[in-house]
């Protein structure tokens, strides 16, 4: 993916192309996970930081479990919240 970005945008550095690739792949991964979780009947989600998360992501972590159709405090439905975000998302079925 990084090479495809570099081939398309010749003025992008390897670092910038890798950041874009990582962010976009993580976006797609987490969107697929939301779709799969909702299809499986999960109705709650929680932000899962990777290592040392930034202030934006920690605000989402602090929100705890929220409805699967709700936005996190950052306004995002799922990671990523910013370029280079490496966070993920967890799911559970709420108490009935």
CSV table of C-alpha atoms in Angstrom, one decimal, residues 3-69:
chain,number,residue,atom,x,y,z
A,3,UNK,CA,4.4,1.8,-2.6
A,4,UNK,CA,1.1,2.4,-4.3
A,5,UNK,CA,0.8,5.7,-2.4
A,6,UNK,CA,4.3,6.7,-3.3
A,7,UNK,CA,3.8,5.8,-7.0
A,8,UNK,CA,0.7,7.9,-7.1
A,9,UNK,CA,2.0,10.9,-5.0
A,10,UNK,CA,5.7,11.2,-5.9
A,11,UNK,CA,6.2,14.1,-3.4
A,12,UNK,CA,5.2,12.0,-0.4
A,13,UNK,CA,8.0,10.7,1.8
A,14,UNK,CA,8.1,7.0,2.7
A,15,UNK,CA,7.2,8.0,6.3
A,16,UNK,CA,4.1,9.9,5.1
A,17,UNK,CA,3.0,7.2,2.8
A,18,UNK,CA,3.4,4.6,5.5
A,19,UNK,CA,1.4,6.7,8.0
A,20,UNK,CA,-1.4,7.0,5.4
A,21,UNK,CA,-1.4,3.3,4.7
A,22,UNK,CA,-1.4,2.3,8.4
A,23,UNK,CA,-4.2,4.7,9.2
A,24,UNK,CA,-6.4,3.7,6.2
A,25,UNK,CA,-5.9,0.0,6.8
A,26,UNK,CA,-6.8,0.4,10.5
A,27,UNK,CA,-9.9,2.4,9.5
A,28,UNK,CA,-11.1,-0.3,7.2
A,29,UNK,CA,-10.3,-3.1,9.8
A,30,UNK,CA,-12.3,-1.3,12.5
A,31,UNK,CA,-15.2,-0.5,10.2
A,32,UNK,CA,-15.4,-4.2,9.2
A,33,UNK,CA,-15.3,-5.2,12.9
A,34,UNK,CA,-18.3,-2.9,13.6
A,35,UNK,CA,-20.3,-4.4,10.8
A,36,UNK,CA,-19.4,-8.0,11.9
A,37,UNK,CA,-20.2,-7.3,15.6
A,38,UNK,CA,-23.5,-5.6,14.8
A,39,UNK,CA,-24.5,-8.5,12.5
A,40,UNK,CA,-23.6,-11.0,15.3
A,41,UNK,CA,-25.9,-9.1,17.8
A,42,UNK,CA,-23.3,-7.2,19.8
A,43,UNK,CA,-24.8,-3.9,21.0
A,44,UNK,CA,-21.9,-2.2,22.9
A,45,UNK,CA,-18.4,-1.1,22.0
A,46,UNK,CA,-15.4,0.2,23.8
A,47,UNK,CA,-12.2,2.0,22.5
A,48,UNK,CA,-9.1,-0.2,22.9
A,49,UNK,CA,-5.9,1.8,23.0
A,50,UNK,CA,-2.6,0.4,21.7
A,51,UNK,CA,0.1,1.0,24.2
A,52,UNK,CA,0.5,4.7,25.0
A,53,UNK,CA,-2.6,6.3,23.6
A,54,UNK,CA,-2.9,10.1,23.0
A,55,UNK,CA,-5.3,12.4,24.9
A,56,UNK,CA,-7.9,12.1,22.2
A,57,UNK,CA,-8.0,8.4,22.3
A,58,UNK,CA,-7.8,8.2,26.1
A,59,UNK,CA,-11.0,10.4,26.2
A,60,UNK,CA,-12.6,7.6,24.1
A,61,UNK,CA,-11.2,4.9,26.4
A,62,UNK,CA,-12.6,6.8,29.5
A,63,UNK,CA,-16.1,6.7,28.0
A,64,UNK,CA,-16.2,2.9,28.7
A,65,UNK,CA,-18.9,0.8,27.1
A,66,UNK,CA,-21.3,2.7,24.8
A,67,UNK,CA,-24.0,1.7,22.4
A,68,UNK,CA,-22.7,0.3,19.1
A,69,UNK,CA,-24.5,3.1,17.2
